[in-house]
Amino acid sequence: MPDRYQCLRALLGDDRLLTAEDDLAHYGRDWTRQYPPAPGAIALPATVEEVQELVRWARREGVAIVPSGGRTGLSGGAVAMHGELVVSFERMNRVLDFDPLDRTLTVEAGVVTEAVQQAARERDLFYPVDFGSRGSSQIGGNIATNAGGIKVIRYGMTRDWVAGLKAVTGTGELLELNRGLVKNATGYDFRHLLIGSEGTLGLVVEATLRLTDPPPPLAVMLLAVSGLDALMGVFAQAREHLTLTAFEFFSEAALKHVLARGGQRPFEGEAPAYVLVEYEAPDEHATEAALAVFEQGVESGAVVDGVLAQSQAQASALWHLREGITEAVAPRTPYKNDVSVRIARVASFLADLQSLFAREYPDFEVIEFGHIGDGNMHISVLRPEAMAMDAFTRACAHVTGKLSDVLARHGGSISAEHGVGLLKKPYLACTRSAHEIALMRQVKRVFDPDGILNPGKLFDPEPVSVGHDA
Ligand code: MLT
Ligand code: ZN
């Protein structure tokens, strides 16, 4: 049988062109588990030129490409189910340059988030984008999804830290976007178009990231609150008195799952919800301010208990209660919602959400948590153990349709930070108008005329012609 990948083997060698079953299964999916992986092959390029060659080959052969970073995505954006060529960036993992005057770090796409943070620390600077999957997620994937995480309230999204970008388009051209400039008023900024485009417009191969001053010492306080309706009142108080670096909430149901795997309950009794407040604490005034937030909360009835971490170890233990949720519920193959509304709408949205879920999910366990301080809520619905995956996904998809209506009423988004991928594709129209989606399709055609870059993610491809000579 002719080897379809002969040309790629010649380019990469056998050790960087993988076709073994376990490799296909490993590289063919992300952290979503409902999509069976079935890629045709895995390519591990080591240079930008090799990525360009791969794209030219895919274009000639009419093969779709799925870009692959740390595969920690939660919307199926990096899943390959139809014989695609997965292009993994794990061999492109070098820090290329640091400029102390510009305070930028230039890295290849496959550098892991934690390695970027570490490289910044080694230079007495700080890369502030942070989330639970920091040890596996890669910078190229973070850019492709405009990753957010736990510090958005203070530092913004990945987008805010990308000073320059190199990406290979669907025709194999290399784009060098913005080249680290602070000011650049020369028309369309394709850098920002590529950020969050989920690999549908170009393959990110290199990024120049901005760094900043390290934060002052941080302190962590965990508050038990009387209910979800009390959260935003506590947030308003905390934001008024403290410089917040994180304001995260989770429900008692979420906490129970984390504690089932170890660790100590932070308070004597149970509360309906908890908020983890992290704030800058350069001096004792911050501690006084935090205690005042606690006391005001108690007086108003919103806060029922609280604990202020007295050491780094205690702070990490409190953080674990929040960051351990995803892993703790993973064995139950949760159906994940990742929604956002404007901060001003969170309280009324949460109220509508509670009645929707009480009505629609009476028999499922629903785990609520997330970055409430920036308007982003994660709602993970757990599959009853006896229920088949298909039936479960269908039931959840039905409720997500209704959730989309609630979101549309509140002017919210069906994906705050995980991306649309496959999972949220049917609901894109709840956040983006038909005209916007039509424009997105046209933009894709410009960057990727043959529709070979991550087709079927974000929106379904229109019929395309493939097999051109490059
Ligand atoms: C988180 O904030 O923990 C993540 O976005 C992951 C998740 O939703 O499970
Ligand atoms: Zn999150």
Coordinates of C-alpha atoms and ligand atoms in Angstrom, one line a residue:
M1 CA 0.0 0.0 0.0
P2 CA 1.5 3.4 -0.9
D3 CA 2.5 5.4 2.1
R4 CA 0.6 8.7 2.0
Y5 CA 3.0 10.2 4.4
Q6 CA 6.2 9.3 2.6
C7 CA 7.0 12.9 1.8
L8 CA 6.5 13.9 5.5
R9 CA 8.7 11.0 6.7
A10 CA 11.4 12.3 4.4
L11 CA 11.0 15.8 5.9
L12 CA 10.7 14.8 9.6
G13 CA 12.2 11.4 9.9
D14 CA 10.4 8.4 11.5
D15 CA 10.8 9.7 15.0
R16 CA 8.8 12.9 14.2
L17 CA 6.1 11.5 12.1
L18 CA 4.0 9.2 14.3
T19 CA 1.3 6.8 13.2
A20 CA 1.2 4.2 16.0
E21 CA -2.3 3.7 17.5
D22 CA -1.4 4.9 21.0
D23 CA 0.2 8.1 19.5
L24 CA -2.9 8.7 17.4
A25 CA -5.0 8.3 20.5
H26 CA -2.8 10.5 22.6
Y27 CA -2.3 13.4 20.3
G28 CA -5.7 13.3 18.7
R29 CA -7.6 14.8 21.6
D30 CA -7.6 17.4 24.3
W31 CA -9.1 17.2 27.8
T32 CA -12.6 16.8 26.5
R33 CA -13.5 13.1 26.5
Q34 CA -16.6 12.8 24.4
Y35 CA -14.9 12.9 21.0
P36 CA -13.2 9.7 19.9
P37 CA -9.8 10.6 18.4
A38 CA -8.9 9.3 14.9
P39 CA -6.2 11.4 13.3
G40 CA -4.2 10.1 10.3
A41 CA -0.8 11.0 11.6
I42 CA 1.1 13.2 14.0
A43 CA 3.8 15.6 12.9
L44 CA 6.3 17.0 15.3
P45 CA 8.0 19.9 13.5
A46 CA 11.1 21.5 15.0
T47 CA 11.3 24.7 12.9
V48 CA 9.1 27.3 11.3
E49 CA 10.2 26.1 7.9
E50 CA 9.0 22.6 8.6
V51 CA 5.6 23.9 9.7
Q52 CA 5.4 25.8 6.4
E53 CA 6.3 22.6 4.5
L54 CA 3.7 20.6 6.4
V55 CA 1.0 23.2 5.5
R56 CA 2.0 23.1 1.8
W57 CA 1.9 19.4 1.8
A58 CA -1.5 19.3 3.5
R59 CA -2.8 21.8 0.9
R60 CA -1.5 19.7 -2.0
E61 CA -2.9 16.5 -0.6
G62 CA -6.2 18.0 0.6
V63 CA -5.5 16.9 4.2
A64 CA -6.9 18.9 7.1
I65 CA -4.5 20.0 9.9
V66 CA -5.3 20.1 13.6
P67 CA -2.8 22.2 15.6
S68 CA -1.9 20.7 19.0
G69 CA -0.4 22.3 22.0
G70 CA -0.6 20.9 25.6
R71 CA -4.0 19.4 24.7
T72 CA -5.5 20.9 27.9
G73 CA -8.4 22.5 25.9
L74 CA -11.9 21.9 27.3
S75 CA -14.0 22.5 24.1
G76 CA -12.6 19.9 21.7
G77 CA -10.7 22.6 19.8
A78 CA -7.7 20.3 19.4
V79 CA -9.6 17.1 18.7
A80 CA -8.8 15.2 15.4
M81 CA -11.6 12.8 14.5
H82 CA -11.4 12.5 10.7
G83 CA -7.9 11.4 9.6
E84 CA -6.4 14.9 10.0
L85 CA -2.7 15.6 10.3
V86 CA -2.1 16.7 13.9
V87 CA 0.7 19.2 14.1
S88 CA 2.1 19.1 17.6
F89 CA 4.4 22.0 18.7
E90 CA 6.1 20.1 21.6
R91 CA 9.5 20.1 19.8
M92 CA 9.3 23.8 19.3
N93 CA 9.8 24.7 22.9
R94 CA 12.7 27.1 23.1
V95 CA 12.9 30.5 24.7
L96 CA 14.4 32.4 21.8
D97 CA 15.1 35.9 23.1
F98 CA 14.7 38.2 26.1
D99 CA 14.9 42.0 25.7
P100 CA 15.3 43.8 29.1
L101 CA 14.5 47.2 27.6
D102 CA 11.3 46.1 25.8
R103 CA 10.7 43.6 28.7
T104 CA 9.7 41.0 26.2
L105 CA 10.3 37.3 26.0
T106 CA 10.2 35.6 22.6
V107 CA 9.3 32.0 22.7
E108 CA 8.4 29.2 20.3
A109 CA 4.8 28.0 20.3
G110 CA 5.4 24.8 22.3
V111 CA 6.8 26.5 25.4
V112 CA 4.7 25.5 28.4
T113 CA 3.0 28.3 30.3
E114 CA 4.9 27.5 33.5
A115 CA 8.2 27.7 31.7
V116 CA 7.3 31.2 30.5
Q117 CA 6.4 32.2 34.0
Q118 CA 9.7 30.7 35.2
A119 CA 11.7 32.4 32.5
A120 CA 10.2 35.7 33.5
R121 CA 11.0 35.1 37.2
E122 CA 14.6 34.3 36.3
R123 CA 14.8 37.8 34.8
D124 CA 13.1 39.4 37.9
L125 CA 10.0 40.0 35.9
F126 CA 6.5 38.5 35.8
Y127 CA 4.3 36.8 33.2
P128 CA 0.9 37.1 34.8
V129 CA -1.4 34.9 32.7
D130 CA -2.1 31.9 35.0
F131 CA -4.4 28.9 35.3
G132 CA -4.6 25.4 36.7
S133 CA -3.2 23.7 33.6
R134 CA 0.0 25.9 33.7
G135 CA 2.2 22.8 33.9
S136 CA 1.0 21.4 30.5
S137 CA -0.7 24.1 28.4
Q138 CA 1.5 25.7 25.8
I139 CA 1.8 29.3 24.8
G140 CA 0.6 28.6 21.2
G141 CA -2.6 27.0 22.5
N142 CA -3.1 29.8 25.0
I143 CA -2.9 32.3 22.1
A144 CA -5.2 30.2 19.9
T145 CA -7.9 30.3 22.6
N146 CA -7.0 33.7 24.2
A147 CA -6.7 31.9 27.5
G148 CA -7.8 33.7 30.6
G149 CA -7.6 32.0 34.0
I150 CA -7.3 33.1 37.6
K151 CA -5.6 36.6 37.3
V152 CA -7.8 38.1 34.6
I153 CA -9.4 40.5 37.1
R154 CA -6.0 42.2 37.6
Y155 CA -4.0 41.5 34.5
G156 CA -6.4 40.7 31.6
M157 CA -6.3 37.8 29.1
T158 CA -3.5 36.3 27.0
R159 CA -4.3 38.9 24.3
D160 CA -3.1 41.7 26.6
W161 CA 0.4 40.2 26.8
V162 CA 1.1 39.4 23.2
A163 CA 3.4 42.0 21.7
G164 CA 4.2 40.1 18.5
L165 CA 3.2 36.9 16.8
K166 CA 4.5 34.7 14.0
A167 CA 1.9 32.4 12.3
V168 CA 1.7 30.2 9.2
T169 CA -1.5 30.7 7.2
G170 CA -3.4 28.1 5.3
T171 CA -1.2 28.8 2.2
G172 CA 2.0 28.2 4.1
E173 CA 2.9 31.9 4.2
L174 CA 4.6 33.2 7.3
L175 CA 3.1 36.3 8.9
E176 CA 5.1 38.4 11.3
L177 CA 2.6 40.4 13.2
N178 CA 3.4 43.6 15.1
R179 CA 7.0 42.6 15.8
G180 CA 6.9 43.7 19.5
L181 CA 6.0 47.3 18.8
V182 CA 4.2 49.2 21.6
K183 CA 2.6 51.6 19.1
N184 CA 1.8 50.6 15.6
A185 CA -1.0 52.5 13.8
T186 CA -0.8 50.9 10.4
G187 CA -4.2 49.4 9.8
Y188 CA -5.7 46.0 10.6
D189 CA -4.0 44.3 13.5
F190 CA -4.0 40.7 12.4
R191 CA -2.2 39.7 15.6
H192 CA -5.5 40.2 17.4
L193 CA -7.4 38.4 14.8
L194 CA -5.2 35.4 15.2
I195 CA -5.5 35.5 19.0
G196 CA -8.6 33.4 19.9
S197 CA -9.1 32.1 16.4
E198 CA -8.6 28.5 17.6
G199 CA -6.2 27.5 14.9
T200 CA -8.6 28.2 12.1
L201 CA -6.7 31.1 10.5
G202 CA -3.1 30.2 11.1
L203 CA -0.7 28.1 13.1
V204 CA 1.0 30.1 15.8
V205 CA 4.7 29.3 15.6
E206 CA 6.3 32.0 17.8
A207 CA 5.2 34.8 20.2
T208 CA 6.8 37.8 21.7
L209 CA 5.3 38.2 25.2
R210 CA 5.2 41.3 27.4
L211 CA 6.5 40.9 30.9
T212 CA 5.8 43.2 33.9
D213 CA 7.0 43.9 37.4
P214 CA 6.5 41.1 39.9
P215 CA 3.5 41.8 42.2
P216 CA 4.1 42.7 45.8
P217 CA 3.5 40.0 48.4
L218 CA 0.0 38.5 48.0
A219 CA -2.4 37.4 50.7
V220 CA -5.3 34.9 50.5
M221 CA -8.6 34.9 52.3
L222 CA -11.4 32.4 52.0
L223 CA -14.9 33.5 52.8
A224 CA -17.9 31.3 53.3
V225 CA -20.9 33.1 51.9
S226 CA -24.6 32.7 52.6
G227 CA -25.6 32.0 49.0
L228 CA -24.9 32.8 45.4
D229 CA -27.0 35.9 45.7
A230 CA -24.6 37.3 48.3
L231 CA -21.5 36.9 46.0
M232 CA -21.5 40.2 44.2
G233 CA -22.1 42.3 47.3
V234 CA -19.0 40.8 48.8
F235 CA -17.1 41.4 45.5
A236 CA -18.1 45.1 45.5
Q237 CA -16.7 45.5 49.1
A238 CA -13.6 43.5 48.3
R239 CA -12.8 45.5 45.2
E240 CA -13.4 48.8 46.9
H241 CA -11.0 48.1 49.8
L242 CA -8.4 45.7 48.3
T243 CA -6.2 45.5 45.1
L244 CA -7.6 42.1 44.0
T245 CA -5.5 39.7 42.0
A246 CA -8.2 37.0 42.1
F247 CA -11.8 36.6 43.2
E248 CA -12.9 33.0 42.6
F249 CA -16.0 31.3 43.8
F250 CA -17.0 27.6 44.2
S251 CA -20.0 25.9 45.6
E252 CA -20.2 23.4 48.5
A253 CA -20.8 20.7 45.9
A254 CA -17.5 21.6 44.2
L255 CA -15.7 21.6 47.6
K256 CA -17.0 18.2 48.5
H257 CA -15.4 16.7 45.4
V258 CA -12.0 18.2 46.1
L259 CA -12.1 17.1 49.8
A260 CA -13.1 13.6 48.8
R261 CA -9.5 13.3 47.4
G262 CA -7.9 14.7 50.5
G263 CA -7.3 17.9 52.3
Q264 CA -9.1 19.7 55.1
R265 CA -12.4 21.4 55.2
P266 CA -11.5 25.1 55.8
F267 CA -14.5 25.8 58.1
E268 CA -16.4 23.8 60.8
G269 CA -19.7 23.7 58.9
E270 CA -20.9 23.8 55.3
A271 CA -21.9 27.0 53.5
P272 CA -23.7 27.3 50.1
A273 CA -20.7 28.9 48.5
Y274 CA -17.2 30.1 49.0
V275 CA -15.0 32.9 47.6
L276 CA -11.3 32.9 47.4
V277 CA -10.0 36.4 47.6
E278 CA -6.4 37.0 46.7
Y279 CA -5.1 40.6 47.1
E280 CA -1.9 42.6 47.1
A281 CA -0.5 42.9 50.6
P282 CA 2.5 45.1 50.6
D283 CA 1.9 46.2 54.3
E284 CA -0.3 45.7 57.3
H285 CA -3.0 48.1 55.9
A286 CA -4.0 45.4 53.4
T287 CA -4.7 43.0 56.3
E288 CA -6.8 45.6 58.1
A289 CA -8.7 46.2 54.9
A290 CA -9.3 42.5 54.4
L291 CA -10.6 42.1 57.9
A292 CA -12.9 45.1 57.4
V293 CA -14.3 43.4 54.2
F294 CA -14.9 40.2 56.3
E295 CA -16.6 42.2 59.1
Q296 CA -18.8 44.2 56.8
G297 CA -19.7 40.9 55.1
V298 CA -20.7 39.3 58.4
E299 CA -22.7 42.4 59.4
S300 CA -24.7 42.4 56.2
G301 CA -25.3 38.6 56.5
A302 CA -23.5 37.8 53.3
V303 CA -20.4 36.2 54.9
V304 CA -20.9 33.4 57.4
D305 CA -17.2 32.5 58.1
G306 CA -13.7 33.4 56.9
V307 CA -10.1 32.3 57.1
L308 CA -7.0 34.4 56.3
A309 CA -4.0 32.3 55.3
Q310 CA -1.1 32.8 57.7
S311 CA 1.6 31.2 55.6
Q312 CA 2.4 30.4 52.0
A313 CA 1.5 26.8 52.7
Q314 CA -1.9 27.8 54.0
A315 CA -2.5 30.0 51.0
S316 CA -1.6 27.1 48.6
A317 CA -3.9 24.8 50.5
L318 CA -6.8 27.3 50.1
W319 CA -5.9 27.7 46.4
H320 CA -6.0 24.0 46.0
L321 CA -9.6 23.9 47.1
R322 CA -10.4 26.1 44.0
E323 CA -7.8 24.8 41.5
G324 CA -8.4 21.1 42.4
I325 CA -12.0 21.2 41.2
T326 CA -11.4 20.3 37.5
E327 CA -9.2 17.3 38.4
A328 CA -11.6 16.1 41.2
V329 CA -14.6 15.9 38.9
A330 CA -12.8 14.7 35.8
P331 CA -13.6 11.0 36.5
R332 CA -17.3 11.9 36.1
T333 CA -16.6 13.1 32.5
P334 CA -18.4 16.5 33.2
Y335 CA -20.2 18.4 30.5
K336 CA -18.6 21.8 30.8
N337 CA -20.2 25.2 30.4
D338 CA -17.9 28.3 30.4
V339 CA -20.1 31.3 30.3
S340 CA -19.7 35.0 31.0
V341 CA -21.8 38.1 31.4
R342 CA -20.9 41.7 32.2
I343 CA -19.9 42.0 35.9
A344 CA -23.0 44.2 36.5
R345 CA -25.2 41.3 35.2
V346 CA -23.7 38.5 37.2
A347 CA -26.2 38.6 40.1
S348 CA -29.3 38.6 38.0
F349 CA -27.8 36.0 35.6
L350 CA -27.0 33.7 38.5
A351 CA -30.5 34.0 39.8
D352 CA -31.9 33.0 36.3
L353 CA -29.3 30.2 36.1
Q354 CA -30.4 28.7 39.4
S355 CA -34.0 28.5 38.3
L356 CA -33.1 27.1 34.9
F357 CA -30.9 24.3 36.4
A358 CA -33.4 23.5 39.2
R359 CA -36.0 23.0 36.4
E360 CA -33.9 21.3 33.8
Y361 CA -31.3 19.3 35.8
P362 CA -33.3 18.0 38.7
D363 CA -31.4 14.7 38.6
F364 CA -27.9 15.7 37.7
E365 CA -25.2 17.0 40.0
V366 CA -24.2 20.5 38.9
I367 CA -20.9 21.9 40.0
E368 CA -20.6 25.7 40.0
F369 CA -17.3 27.6 40.3
G370 CA -15.2 30.1 38.4
H371 CA -13.8 33.5 38.0
I372 CA -16.8 35.4 39.3
G373 CA -14.9 38.6 39.6
D374 CA -14.6 39.0 35.9
G375 CA -18.1 37.6 35.1
N376 CA -17.0 34.1 34.1
M377 CA -18.8 31.1 35.5
H378 CA -17.9 27.4 35.0
I379 CA -20.8 25.0 35.3
S380 CA -19.8 21.4 35.1
V381 CA -22.6 18.9 34.9
L382 CA -21.6 15.5 36.2
R383 CA -22.7 12.3 34.4
P384 CA -24.7 9.9 36.5
E385 CA -22.5 6.8 36.6
A386 CA -25.2 4.6 35.1
M387 CA -25.9 6.9 32.2
A388 CA -24.4 6.3 28.8
M389 CA -22.2 9.1 27.5
D390 CA -24.4 9.7 24.4
A391 CA -27.6 10.1 26.3
F392 CA -25.8 12.3 28.8
T393 CA -24.3 14.6 26.2
R394 CA -27.7 14.9 24.4
A395 CA -29.5 15.8 27.7
C396 CA -26.8 18.5 28.5
A397 CA -26.9 19.8 24.9
H398 CA -30.6 20.3 25.3
V399 CA -30.2 22.3 28.5
T400 CA -27.3 24.3 26.9
G401 CA -29.8 25.4 24.2
K402 CA -31.9 26.9 27.0
L403 CA -28.9 28.3 28.7
S404 CA -28.0 30.1 25.5
D405 CA -31.4 31.9 25.6
V406 CA -30.7 33.0 29.1
L407 CA -27.3 34.2 28.1
A408 CA -28.6 36.0 25.1
R409 CA -31.1 37.8 27.3
H410 CA -28.3 38.9 29.6
G411 CA -26.0 39.9 26.7
G412 CA -23.5 37.2 27.7
S413 CA -21.1 34.7 26.0
I414 CA -21.4 31.0 25.6
S415 CA -17.6 30.7 26.0
A416 CA -15.6 33.1 28.2
E417 CA -12.2 31.4 28.0
H418 CA -12.3 27.8 26.9
G419 CA -13.1 28.5 23.3
V420 CA -15.9 27.3 21.0
G421 CA -14.1 24.3 19.5
L422 CA -16.6 21.5 18.8
L423 CA -18.5 21.7 22.1
K424 CA -19.9 25.2 21.8
K425 CA -20.2 25.3 18.0
P426 CA -24.0 24.7 18.0
Y427 CA -24.5 27.7 20.3
L428 CA -22.2 30.3 18.6
A429 CA -25.2 32.3 17.4
C430 CA -26.2 33.1 21.0
T431 CA -23.2 35.3 21.3
R432 CA -22.4 36.3 17.7
S433 CA -24.8 37.7 15.1
A434 CA -25.5 35.9 11.9
H435 CA -23.7 38.7 10.1
E436 CA -20.7 38.4 12.3
I437 CA -20.6 34.6 11.7
A438 CA -20.8 35.3 7.9
L439 CA -17.9 37.7 8.2
M440 CA -15.9 35.1 10.2
R441 CA -16.4 32.6 7.4
Q442 CA -15.2 35.1 4.8
V443 CA -12.1 36.0 6.9
K444 CA -11.3 32.3 7.2
R445 CA -11.4 31.9 3.4
V446 CA -8.8 34.8 3.1
F447 CA -6.4 33.2 5.5
D448 CA -7.1 29.6 4.6
P449 CA -8.6 29.4 1.1
D450 CA -8.7 25.6 1.0
G451 CA -10.2 25.2 4.5
I452 CA -7.4 23.0 5.8
L453 CA -6.8 24.6 9.1
N454 CA -8.7 23.0 12.0
P455 CA -11.9 22.7 9.9
G456 CA -15.2 22.2 11.8
K457 CA -14.0 24.1 14.8
L458 CA -15.8 27.3 15.7
F459 CA -18.3 26.8 12.8
D460 CA -18.9 24.2 10.2
P461 CA -16.9 24.5 7.0
E462 CA -18.7 25.4 3.8
P463 CA -17.9 23.2 0.8
V464 CA -14.3 23.8 -0.2
S465 CA -12.1 22.8 -3.0
V466 CA -8.9 21.1 -2.0
G467 CA -6.0 19.6 -3.8
H468 CA -4.4 22.7 -5.3
D469 CA -0.8 22.9 -6.3
A470 CA 1.0 25.1 -3.8
Ligands
MLT1 C1 -10.8 26.5 35.7 O1 -11.0 27.7 35.8 O2 -10.5 25.8 36.6 C2 -10.8 26.0 34.3 O3 -11.2 26.9 33.4 C3 -11.1 24.6 34.1 C4 -12.5 24.1 34.2 O4 -13.5 24.8 33.8 O5 -12.7 22.9 34.5
ZN2 ZN -11.4 28.9 34.2

